[in-house]
Coordinates of C-alpha atoms in Angstrom, one line a residue:
Chain U
M1 CA -0.3 0.1 -0.2
S2 CA 1.9 3.5 -1.0
A3 CA 1.3 6.7 1.7
G4 CA -2.2 8.3 1.9
P5 CA -5.2 8.9 0.3
A6 CA -3.9 12.2 -0.6
T7 CA -0.8 12.0 -1.6
A8 CA -1.4 8.8 -3.7
A9 CA -4.2 10.8 -5.7
G10 CA -3.3 14.2 -4.9
P11 CA -6.2 16.5 -3.3
V12 CA -9.0 16.7 -6.2
A13 CA -9.3 12.4 -4.6
A14 CA -9.2 13.9 -1.5
P15 CA -11.5 11.2 0.8
L16 CA -15.5 12.5 1.4
R17 CA -14.8 12.1 5.3
P18 CA -11.0 13.1 6.5
G19 CA -9.6 10.1 7.6
R20 CA -12.1 7.7 5.6
T21 CA -10.5 6.0 2.6
W22 CA -12.3 4.8 -0.7
T23 CA -10.7 1.6 0.6
A24 CA -12.5 1.3 3.5
A25 CA -15.7 2.6 1.2
Y26 CA -18.9 0.5 1.9
D27 CA -20.5 1.3 5.1
I28 CA -20.9 -1.1 8.2
R29 CA -23.9 -0.8 8.1
L30 CA -24.4 -2.8 5.1
A31 CA -23.6 -6.2 7.0
L32 CA -27.3 -5.3 9.6
P33 CA -29.4 -7.8 7.4
L34 CA -27.5 -10.6 7.7
G35 CA -26.3 -10.3 10.9
A36 CA -29.6 -10.0 11.9
F37 CA -30.6 -12.9 10.5
F38 CA -27.8 -14.8 11.4
L39 CA -28.6 -13.1 14.9
V40 CA -32.2 -14.6 14.9
F41 CA -32.2 -17.6 12.2
F42 CA -28.5 -19.1 13.5
L43 CA -27.0 -17.6 16.4
A44 CA -30.9 -18.1 18.6
P45 CA -30.7 -21.6 17.3
L46 CA -27.7 -22.7 18.8
A47 CA -28.3 -20.6 21.7
L48 CA -30.9 -22.4 22.0
L49 CA -29.5 -26.5 21.0
V50 CA -27.9 -25.9 24.6
L51 CA -30.3 -24.7 26.4
V52 CA -32.5 -27.8 25.6
S53 CA -29.1 -30.3 25.9
F54 CA -29.3 -29.5 29.4
Y55 CA -32.9 -30.8 30.5
A56 CA -32.4 -33.7 32.6
D57 CA -35.6 -35.7 30.4
P58 CA -36.4 -36.4 26.8
A59 CA -40.7 -34.8 28.1
M60 CA -38.1 -31.1 28.8
T61 CA -39.3 -30.6 32.5
R62 CA -36.4 -29.7 34.8
F63 CA -32.3 -29.1 34.4
G64 CA -29.9 -31.1 34.4
L65 CA -26.4 -32.2 33.1
D66 CA -27.5 -35.6 32.8
Q67 CA -27.6 -36.0 28.9
Y68 CA -23.9 -34.8 28.7
A69 CA -23.9 -37.7 31.6
R70 CA -25.2 -40.5 29.9
F71 CA -23.5 -40.0 26.4
L72 CA -20.0 -39.3 28.6
L73 CA -20.2 -41.6 30.5
D74 CA -21.1 -44.5 27.5
P75 CA -18.8 -47.0 25.7
F76 CA -21.1 -47.0 23.3
S77 CA -21.4 -43.7 22.4
L78 CA -17.8 -42.7 23.1
R79 CA -16.5 -45.7 20.6
V80 CA -19.6 -43.6 17.7
L81 CA -17.4 -40.6 18.8
G82 CA -14.0 -41.6 18.3
A83 CA -15.0 -43.8 15.3
T84 CA -16.4 -41.1 13.3
L85 CA -12.9 -38.5 14.8
W86 CA -10.7 -41.5 13.5
L87 CA -13.0 -41.6 9.9
G88 CA -12.2 -38.4 9.1
V89 CA -8.3 -38.7 9.8
E90 CA -8.5 -42.0 8.0
V91 CA -10.9 -39.6 4.8
T92 CA -8.3 -36.5 5.5
A93 CA -4.5 -38.5 5.4
L94 CA -6.0 -40.3 1.4
T95 CA -6.8 -37.0 0.5
L96 CA -3.5 -35.2 1.2
L97 CA -1.8 -38.0 -0.7
L98 CA -3.5 -38.1 -3.8
G99 CA -4.6 -34.8 -4.0
L100 CA -0.6 -33.0 -3.5
P101 CA 0.6 -34.4 -6.7
L102 CA -2.9 -33.5 -8.1
A103 CA -2.0 -30.3 -7.1
L104 CA 1.1 -30.0 -8.2
L105 CA 0.4 -31.2 -11.2
L106 CA -1.9 -28.9 -11.8
T107 CA 0.0 -25.6 -10.9
W108 CA 2.6 -27.1 -13.6
A109 CA 0.1 -28.0 -16.2
P110 CA -0.5 -24.9 -19.0
G111 CA -2.9 -22.5 -19.5
R112 CA -5.7 -24.7 -21.5
L113 CA -4.9 -28.3 -19.7
R114 CA -5.0 -26.3 -16.2
G115 CA -8.1 -25.2 -16.9
L116 CA -9.5 -28.6 -17.7
L117 CA -7.9 -30.5 -15.3
T118 CA -9.8 -27.7 -12.7
L119 CA -13.1 -28.9 -14.1
I120 CA -12.2 -32.3 -13.3
V121 CA -11.6 -31.7 -9.9
L122 CA -14.1 -29.8 -9.9
L123 CA -16.9 -32.0 -11.0
P124 CA -18.2 -33.8 -7.5
L125 CA -17.9 -30.6 -5.7
L126 CA -20.6 -29.4 -8.1
T127 CA -22.3 -32.5 -8.6
S128 CA -25.5 -34.3 -5.7
V129 CA -23.8 -35.5 -2.9
V130 CA -26.0 -38.5 -3.5
V131 CA -25.1 -39.0 -7.0
R132 CA -22.2 -39.5 -5.7
T133 CA -22.5 -42.0 -3.5
F134 CA -24.8 -44.1 -5.4
A135 CA -22.0 -44.0 -7.9
W136 CA -19.8 -45.3 -5.7
I137 CA -22.5 -48.1 -4.8
V138 CA -22.3 -49.2 -8.3
I139 CA -19.1 -49.8 -8.4
L140 CA -18.0 -51.5 -5.2
G141 CA -21.7 -53.6 -4.9
R142 CA -21.8 -57.2 -5.3
Q143 CA -21.6 -56.8 -8.8
G144 CA -20.1 -54.3 -9.1
I145 CA -16.8 -52.9 -10.9
V146 CA -14.5 -54.2 -9.2
N147 CA -15.6 -57.4 -8.4
A148 CA -17.1 -58.0 -11.9
A149 CA -13.0 -57.4 -12.3
L150 CA -11.3 -59.9 -9.8
L151 CA -13.6 -62.4 -11.0
G152 CA -12.6 -61.4 -14.7
L153 CA -8.7 -62.0 -13.4
G154 CA -9.6 -65.0 -11.2
L155 CA -8.1 -62.9 -7.6
T156 CA -11.0 -64.0 -6.3
D157 CA -14.0 -67.6 -6.8
A158 CA -16.8 -65.3 -5.1
P159 CA -17.3 -61.9 -5.4
L160 CA -15.8 -59.7 -1.8
K161 CA -18.1 -57.5 0.0
L162 CA -16.8 -53.7 -0.7
L163 CA -20.2 -52.0 0.4
Y164 CA -20.6 -51.0 3.7
T165 CA -17.1 -51.4 4.6
E166 CA -15.3 -48.7 5.5
G167 CA -12.6 -49.3 3.7
G168 CA -15.0 -48.6 1.1
L169 CA -16.4 -45.7 3.0
V170 CA -13.1 -44.0 3.6
L171 CA -12.2 -44.1 -0.6
A172 CA -15.5 -43.5 -1.9
L173 CA -16.0 -40.0 1.2
A174 CA -11.9 -38.9 -0.5
Q175 CA -13.3 -39.2 -3.5
V176 CA -16.5 -37.0 -2.8
Q177 CA -13.9 -34.6 -0.5
L178 CA -11.3 -34.8 -3.3
P179 CA -11.8 -31.3 -4.3
L180 CA -11.5 -29.6 -0.9
M181 CA -8.0 -30.5 -0.5
V182 CA -7.1 -29.7 -3.9
L183 CA -8.5 -26.8 -4.4
P184 CA -6.7 -24.1 -1.4
L185 CA -3.8 -27.1 -2.1
V186 CA -3.0 -25.6 -5.9
T187 CA -4.1 -21.6 -4.8
A188 CA -1.3 -22.3 -1.7
L189 CA 1.0 -23.9 -4.7
S190 CA 0.6 -21.1 -7.4
R191 CA 1.1 -18.2 -4.6
I192 CA 5.0 -19.6 -4.5
D193 CA 7.7 -18.6 -6.3
P194 CA 9.0 -20.6 -9.0
N195 CA 12.9 -19.0 -8.4
L196 CA 12.9 -20.7 -5.0
A197 CA 12.5 -24.0 -6.9
D198 CA 15.1 -23.0 -9.4
A199 CA 17.5 -22.1 -7.3
S200 CA 17.4 -24.9 -4.6
A201 CA 18.2 -26.6 -7.8
A202 CA 20.9 -24.5 -8.3
L203 CA 22.0 -25.2 -5.5
G204 CA 22.3 -29.0 -5.2
A205 CA 19.6 -30.6 -4.0
G206 CA 16.9 -33.2 -6.4
A207 CA 13.7 -32.8 -7.0
W208 CA 12.8 -35.3 -3.6
R209 CA 14.9 -32.7 -1.6
T210 CA 13.4 -29.2 -3.2
F211 CA 10.1 -31.3 -2.4
L212 CA 10.6 -31.6 0.8
R213 CA 11.9 -28.6 2.3
V214 CA 11.2 -26.1 -0.4
T215 CA 7.7 -26.8 -1.3
L216 CA 6.1 -28.7 1.0
P217 CA 6.7 -26.5 3.8
L218 CA 5.5 -23.2 2.0
C219 CA 2.1 -25.0 1.2
L220 CA 1.7 -25.2 4.6
P221 CA -0.5 -22.7 5.1
G222 CA -2.9 -24.5 1.4
I223 CA -2.2 -28.3 3.8
V224 CA -4.3 -27.2 6.3
A225 CA -6.8 -24.8 4.5
G226 CA -7.7 -28.2 3.0
C227 CA -7.3 -31.0 5.7
L228 CA -9.9 -28.6 7.7
L229 CA -12.4 -28.2 5.0
T230 CA -11.9 -32.4 4.2
F231 CA -11.8 -33.2 7.8
A232 CA -14.8 -31.2 8.6
A233 CA -16.9 -32.3 5.4
A234 CA -16.2 -35.9 6.4
I235 CA -17.2 -36.4 9.4
T236 CA -20.2 -34.6 8.4
A237 CA -21.1 -36.8 5.4
F238 CA -24.5 -38.1 6.4
I239 CA -25.3 -39.2 3.5
T240 CA -22.1 -40.9 2.4
Q241 CA -21.8 -41.9 5.4
S242 CA -25.3 -44.4 5.9
L243 CA -25.6 -45.3 2.2
I244 CA -22.0 -46.9 1.7
G245 CA -21.0 -47.3 4.9
G246 CA -24.8 -49.0 5.8
G247 CA -26.6 -50.0 9.4
Q248 CA -23.5 -51.5 10.8
M249 CA -21.1 -49.1 11.2
L250 CA -22.7 -45.8 13.4
F251 CA -21.3 -42.4 13.0
M252 CA -21.9 -39.5 15.4
P253 CA -25.0 -37.4 12.3
M254 CA -26.8 -40.8 12.5
Y255 CA -26.7 -41.7 15.7
L256 CA -28.1 -37.6 16.2
Y257 CA -30.5 -37.9 13.7
Q258 CA -32.0 -41.3 15.2
Q259 CA -31.7 -39.5 19.0
A260 CA -34.1 -36.6 17.0
S261 CA -36.0 -38.4 14.1
S262 CA -37.0 -41.5 14.8
L263 CA -36.4 -41.7 18.9
N264 CA -37.9 -38.3 19.5
N265 CA -35.3 -37.6 22.6
W266 CA -34.5 -33.0 21.4
P267 CA -32.4 -33.3 25.2
F268 CA -29.9 -36.0 23.8
A269 CA -29.6 -34.9 20.8
A270 CA -29.0 -32.2 21.1
A271 CA -26.5 -33.0 23.0
I272 CA -24.5 -35.5 20.9
A273 CA -25.4 -32.5 18.6
I274 CA -22.8 -30.2 21.6
V275 CA -20.5 -32.9 21.9
F276 CA -20.0 -33.5 17.8
L277 CA -19.6 -29.6 18.1
V278 CA -17.5 -29.3 20.7
A279 CA -15.6 -32.5 18.9
V280 CA -15.4 -30.6 15.5
L281 CA -14.2 -27.1 17.0
A282 CA -11.2 -29.1 19.1
C283 CA -9.3 -30.6 15.8
V284 CA -10.2 -27.3 13.6
A285 CA -8.4 -25.2 15.9
L286 CA -5.9 -27.9 17.2
L287 CA -5.7 -28.5 13.4
N288 CA -5.4 -24.1 13.6
L289 CA -2.7 -24.5 16.2
A290 CA -0.7 -26.9 14.2
G291 CA -0.5 -25.3 11.0
R292 CA 0.7 -22.0 12.6
L293 CA 3.6 -23.3 14.4
S294 CA 5.1 -25.6 11.8
G295 CA 4.4 -22.2 9.3
G296 CA 6.2 -20.2 11.5
R297 CA 9.3 -22.5 12.1
A298 CA 9.3 -23.0 8.4
R299 CA 9.6 -19.7 7.5
A300 CA 12.6 -19.3 10.8
Chain F
M1 CA 29.0 -39.2 -15.0
R2 CA 27.8 -40.8 -11.0
T3 CA 26.1 -37.5 -9.7
S4 CA 24.2 -37.4 -12.8
L5 CA 22.8 -39.9 -12.8
R6 CA 22.0 -40.1 -9.5
R7 CA 20.1 -36.7 -10.4
D8 CA 18.4 -38.3 -13.7
V9 CA 17.0 -41.0 -11.1
D10 CA 16.1 -39.0 -8.8
W11 CA 14.3 -36.2 -11.4
F12 CA 12.6 -39.9 -13.1
S13 CA 11.9 -41.1 -9.8
F14 CA 10.3 -37.7 -8.7
H15 CA 8.1 -36.3 -11.4
G16 CA 7.1 -40.1 -11.8
A17 CA 5.2 -40.4 -9.1
V18 CA 3.8 -37.6 -8.8
L19 CA 2.2 -38.1 -12.2
L20 CA 1.0 -42.1 -11.1
L21 CA -0.7 -40.3 -8.1
A22 CA -2.0 -37.3 -10.2
G23 CA -3.6 -39.5 -12.8
L24 CA -4.6 -42.6 -10.2
C25 CA -6.8 -39.0 -8.7
L26 CA -8.0 -37.8 -11.7
V27 CA -9.7 -41.3 -12.3
L28 CA -10.7 -41.4 -8.7
L29 CA -12.3 -38.2 -9.3
A30 CA -14.0 -38.5 -13.1
A31 CA -14.6 -42.4 -12.7
P32 CA -17.6 -43.0 -10.9
T33 CA -19.2 -39.7 -12.9
A34 CA -18.7 -41.5 -16.1
I35 CA -19.7 -45.4 -15.0
V36 CA -23.6 -43.7 -13.6
V37 CA -23.9 -42.6 -16.9
V38 CA -23.4 -45.7 -18.3
V39 CA -25.7 -47.4 -16.0
S40 CA -28.5 -45.5 -16.6
F41 CA -28.6 -46.4 -19.7
T42 CA -29.1 -50.1 -19.3
S43 CA -31.4 -52.1 -20.8
G44 CA -31.7 -54.4 -17.8
F45 CA -32.9 -54.2 -14.5
S46 CA -29.9 -54.0 -11.9
L47 CA -27.1 -51.7 -11.9
R48 CA -24.5 -54.5 -13.1
F49 CA -21.5 -52.6 -14.7
P50 CA -21.2 -53.1 -17.7
P51 CA -24.6 -53.2 -18.5
P52 CA -25.4 -56.4 -20.4
G53 CA -27.4 -53.5 -23.0
Y54 CA -27.8 -49.9 -24.1
G55 CA -31.5 -48.9 -24.4
L56 CA -34.1 -46.2 -22.7
R57 CA -35.8 -47.6 -20.6
W58 CA -35.0 -46.1 -16.9
Y59 CA -35.5 -42.1 -19.0
A60 CA -38.6 -43.0 -20.1
A61 CA -40.0 -44.7 -16.5
L62 CA -38.1 -41.2 -15.8
A63 CA -40.7 -39.4 -17.2
E64 CA -43.2 -41.9 -15.3
A65 CA -42.0 -40.9 -11.8
E66 CA -45.0 -38.7 -10.2
Q67 CA -42.4 -38.5 -7.0
L68 CA -39.4 -37.4 -8.0
R69 CA -40.5 -34.8 -10.1
A70 CA -42.1 -33.3 -7.3
A71 CA -39.1 -33.6 -5.2
A72 CA -37.5 -32.2 -8.3
W73 CA -39.6 -29.0 -8.6
N74 CA -40.4 -28.5 -4.7
S75 CA -36.0 -28.8 -4.5
L76 CA -35.8 -26.8 -7.9
V77 CA -38.4 -23.4 -5.7
V78 CA -36.4 -23.5 -2.4
A79 CA -33.3 -23.6 -4.1
G80 CA -34.2 -20.5 -6.3
W81 CA -35.4 -18.6 -3.5
T82 CA -32.9 -19.4 -1.2
T83 CA -30.8 -18.1 -4.2
L84 CA -32.5 -14.5 -4.3
L85 CA -32.0 -14.4 -0.5
S86 CA -28.4 -14.8 -0.1
V87 CA -27.4 -13.0 -3.1
V88 CA -29.0 -9.7 -1.5
L89 CA -27.9 -10.4 2.2
G90 CA -24.5 -12.0 1.5
T91 CA -23.5 -9.7 -1.5
A92 CA -24.4 -6.3 0.7
A93 CA -22.9 -7.8 4.1
A94 CA -19.8 -8.6 1.5
L95 CA -19.7 -5.0 0.9
A96 CA -19.5 -3.9 4.3
I97 CA -17.2 -6.2 5.4
A98 CA -14.8 -6.8 2.4
R99 CA -12.5 -3.5 3.0
S100 CA -12.9 -3.0 6.4
R101 CA -10.1 -3.1 8.7
R102 CA -12.7 -2.8 12.0
L103 CA -12.2 -5.6 14.2
S104 CA -16.6 -5.5 14.0
A105 CA -16.0 -6.2 10.4
R106 CA -13.7 -9.3 11.0
L107 CA -15.7 -10.8 13.6
L108 CA -18.8 -10.6 10.7
D109 CA -16.3 -12.1 8.0
S110 CA -16.0 -15.2 10.7
L111 CA -19.6 -15.2 12.0
F112 CA -21.2 -15.4 8.1
L113 CA -18.6 -18.1 7.4
S114 CA -18.0 -20.0 10.0
P115 CA -21.9 -22.1 8.7
L116 CA -19.1 -23.7 6.8
V117 CA -17.4 -25.7 9.1
L118 CA -20.1 -26.3 11.7
P119 CA -21.7 -29.6 11.4
A120 CA -24.9 -29.2 9.0
L121 CA -27.3 -31.4 10.7
A122 CA -26.7 -29.7 14.1
F123 CA -28.2 -26.6 12.6
G124 CA -31.3 -28.2 11.4
L125 CA -32.1 -29.9 14.7
A126 CA -31.6 -25.7 16.2
A127 CA -33.4 -24.8 13.2
L128 CA -36.2 -27.3 14.2
M129 CA -36.2 -26.8 18.1
L130 CA -36.2 -22.7 16.7
F131 CA -39.6 -23.0 14.9
S132 CA -41.7 -24.5 17.1
L133 CA -40.9 -22.5 19.9
A134 CA -42.0 -20.1 18.4
G135 CA -44.6 -22.1 17.1
I136 CA -43.8 -21.6 13.0
P137 CA -44.6 -25.1 10.9
V138 CA -42.4 -26.4 8.9
S139 CA -42.8 -24.9 5.3
P140 CA -41.0 -24.6 2.6
L141 CA -40.4 -21.1 4.1
T142 CA -38.3 -22.7 6.9
L143 CA -36.5 -24.8 4.4
V144 CA -36.2 -21.3 2.3
L145 CA -34.7 -19.8 6.0
G146 CA -33.1 -22.1 7.4
H147 CA -30.8 -23.1 4.0
T148 CA -30.3 -19.7 3.4
V149 CA -28.4 -19.9 6.7
V150 CA -26.1 -22.5 5.2
C151 CA -25.2 -21.1 1.4
V152 CA -24.8 -17.2 2.2
P153 CA -21.4 -17.8 3.2
Y154 CA -20.6 -19.4 -0.2
V155 CA -22.1 -15.3 -1.6
V156 CA -20.1 -14.0 0.9
R157 CA -17.0 -15.7 0.2
T158 CA -16.8 -15.2 -3.3
T159 CA -17.8 -11.3 -2.6
V160 CA -15.5 -10.5 -0.4
A161 CA -12.7 -12.2 -3.3
A162 CA -14.0 -10.5 -6.0
L163 CA -13.9 -6.6 -3.8
S164 CA -10.6 -7.6 -2.5
Q165 CA -9.4 -8.4 -5.8
M166 CA -10.3 -4.6 -7.2
D167 CA -8.2 -1.7 -7.7
P168 CA -9.5 0.3 -4.8
V169 CA -7.6 3.1 -7.4
L170 CA -10.4 3.4 -9.9
L171 CA -13.3 4.0 -7.6
E172 CA -11.3 7.5 -7.0
S173 CA -11.4 8.2 -10.4
S174 CA -15.0 7.7 -10.4
T175 CA -15.6 10.0 -7.6
S176 CA -12.7 12.2 -8.7
L177 CA -14.6 12.4 -12.4
G178 CA -18.0 13.6 -10.8
A179 CA -20.0 10.7 -10.0
S180 CA -22.0 10.2 -7.4
R181 CA -21.0 7.3 -4.3
L182 CA -24.5 5.9 -5.8
Y183 CA -23.4 6.1 -9.7
T184 CA -19.5 4.1 -9.1
F185 CA -21.2 1.2 -7.4
R186 CA -24.1 0.9 -10.5
R187 CA -21.4 1.7 -12.9
V188 CA -17.8 0.3 -11.0
T189 CA -17.9 -1.5 -8.7
L190 CA -21.1 -4.0 -9.1
P191 CA -20.1 -4.8 -13.4
L192 CA -16.4 -5.5 -11.8
I193 CA -18.2 -8.4 -8.6
R194 CA -20.4 -9.2 -10.9
P195 CA -18.6 -12.8 -11.9
G196 CA -17.6 -12.9 -8.0
I197 CA -21.4 -12.2 -7.2
L198 CA -22.4 -14.8 -10.2
A199 CA -20.4 -17.8 -8.9
G200 CA -21.1 -17.7 -5.3
G201 CA -25.4 -17.6 -6.2
F202 CA -24.4 -20.7 -8.2
I203 CA -22.9 -22.3 -5.7
A204 CA -25.1 -21.5 -3.0
F205 CA -28.3 -23.0 -5.9
M206 CA -26.3 -26.3 -5.7
A207 CA -25.4 -26.2 -2.2
S208 CA -29.3 -25.5 -2.0
F209 CA -30.4 -27.8 -4.2
D210 CA -28.9 -30.8 -2.7
N211 CA -29.0 -30.0 1.0
V212 CA -30.2 -33.0 3.0
P213 CA -28.7 -32.5 6.6
V214 CA -30.8 -29.0 7.3
S215 CA -33.6 -30.3 4.7
L216 CA -34.0 -33.7 7.0
F217 CA -35.9 -31.5 9.5
L218 CA -37.0 -27.8 8.1
R219 CA -40.1 -29.8 5.5
D220 CA -42.6 -30.3 6.2
A221 CA -43.6 -34.3 5.5
A222 CA -46.1 -32.7 2.2
T223 CA -42.1 -31.7 0.9
D224 CA -40.2 -34.0 -0.3
M225 CA -37.0 -32.7 -1.8
L226 CA -35.4 -34.4 -4.3
P227 CA -31.7 -35.1 -2.8
I228 CA -34.1 -36.9 0.1
R229 CA -36.6 -38.5 -2.3
M230 CA -33.0 -40.0 -3.9
W231 CA -31.1 -41.0 -0.9
Q232 CA -34.5 -43.5 0.7
D233 CA -35.0 -44.9 -2.6
L234 CA -31.7 -45.2 -2.7
E235 CA -31.9 -47.1 1.1
G236 CA -34.7 -49.3 0.0
R237 CA -33.8 -50.9 -3.2
L238 CA -31.1 -50.1 -6.0
D239 CA -33.7 -49.0 -8.6
V240 CA -32.5 -48.0 -12.2
T241 CA -34.5 -44.8 -12.0
V242 CA -32.4 -43.3 -9.9
A243 CA -29.6 -44.0 -12.2
A244 CA -31.1 -42.4 -14.8
A245 CA -32.1 -39.1 -12.2
S246 CA -28.7 -38.9 -11.6
S247 CA -27.7 -38.3 -15.3
V248 CA -30.0 -36.1 -16.0
L249 CA -28.7 -33.9 -12.2
I250 CA -25.3 -34.4 -14.1
L251 CA -25.9 -33.6 -17.9
V252 CA -27.7 -30.4 -16.4
T253 CA -25.1 -30.0 -14.1
V254 CA -22.4 -29.9 -16.4
L255 CA -24.4 -27.3 -18.2
L256 CA -24.4 -25.4 -15.7
A257 CA -21.8 -25.0 -14.7
A258 CA -19.9 -24.2 -18.4
V259 CA -22.3 -21.3 -18.6
M260 CA -21.3 -20.0 -15.7
E261 CA -17.6 -20.7 -16.3
R262 CA -17.6 -18.0 -18.9
A263 CA -19.9 -15.3 -17.4
A264 CA -18.0 -16.0 -14.3
G265 CA -15.0 -17.3 -14.8
L266 CA -15.9 -20.2 -12.0
S267 CA -12.7 -22.7 -11.8
R268 CA -11.3 -19.5 -11.1
R269 CA -12.9 -18.5 -8.8
M270 CA -13.4 -21.5 -6.8
A271 CA -9.7 -22.4 -6.9
A272 CA -9.2 -18.0 -5.2

């Protein structure tokens, strides 16, 4: 930014009011409608959710910490929470492993090819979640492509059970969430000065070393952003979890939905929602912190 | 000699590994969509791949699937109103917070984007509690209100990005040439940020059309929404009609995305 507006644009373009420049031209009051909307339809419901979670009984007659005690002292509930968070970790790791090379390829590709590749990356993000998930049922089902190929090659005698397994679920979720990982990575990678890689090579570092010591640390903000988005999306992916995971695997979103909708136990559903929310926010904060710490070290 | 060979091995192994994984990744991204389209043309009754033969019978069945059609119409109407509300509220809010350095602007920015990370199902339940406490029965109206909360962040994000890329000198010269603030907004700012608003509106529309977690709680029994209908169909029995419906959705999405790519440079905006 150049000095002041007066020196930058001359006296003619002097700000309309002293001390205010065009860079902050629009009135903050323009945010009032959306602010009010969020207050009524976003913050108030969340506050209500917290309140309801403190009711001790489904009929909502007296207050108490019973619902939280019920969740936190119940091995079943804790297992559901643990399985959900672990699912997020697995999906995030797989998307990072696959997404980083793709993001690198995107930054190397020349203009036209890059546009085409970007559209392929965007395609899953734009198609309906039900459609994407449905595609995986076709692929992983007993009569699906994978089984047909394995049987055709004589690698198995009977169709394998791929649908309704954790591996299948992780794979399907990884495909669904890949764009969320690749896009921030591309942004971060394209901000890196290409001269740095050249300098690293000129100083004798090989391709792997340059990648590990220069590129990777510099795109850490993108990695953190991508991991945040993928993790949050994977653990809340209600549809994919229920269709590919099937009835045997229970994760937090379905647990919440069952309690609220089928069992009509609003206080317990609210408590599940709050525990889930807090867990998500804690993971997000943790990742952010890790990113800042390692980011700081990379710069130092 | 030795070192140069080692460098070659190093270079080829790195680039080979990247190309291999990236290629695998591209197949993984594109294959499922392609497979759904192929299967939808099957002449058989099952989701077998490759299909035993090809035909249009499931598209004919789709034309008679009243429930799916009604659900698609409901989703379309709700997504339309949600987009309208999101664009109006979101653009105004983006103007207010984009170039401001105030603490309040930054706080509002994180508030408006926070529905993106919160589990939407928790918000859906919370909104249902609010409406039932206020004595408002769930209806298409409550659907639009709930959808707007989870869709407006996309408009705010893309519009804020477009505003912060705008050169303030353009606004200064417009004023210095005697244009009023409103005129400057209409003739300079709005045309410059229009692609950002368009891209945000498009993503908001798609997100609303495809929303399940909020709709599950905020729809009334009479209002069937397309993704929920399809989800329930898939849980019950694997029907090839769903494949035909999916293919139609994919086709419409790709067409819309192509139009938006021309109008707003969608891929650039979403990568930003």
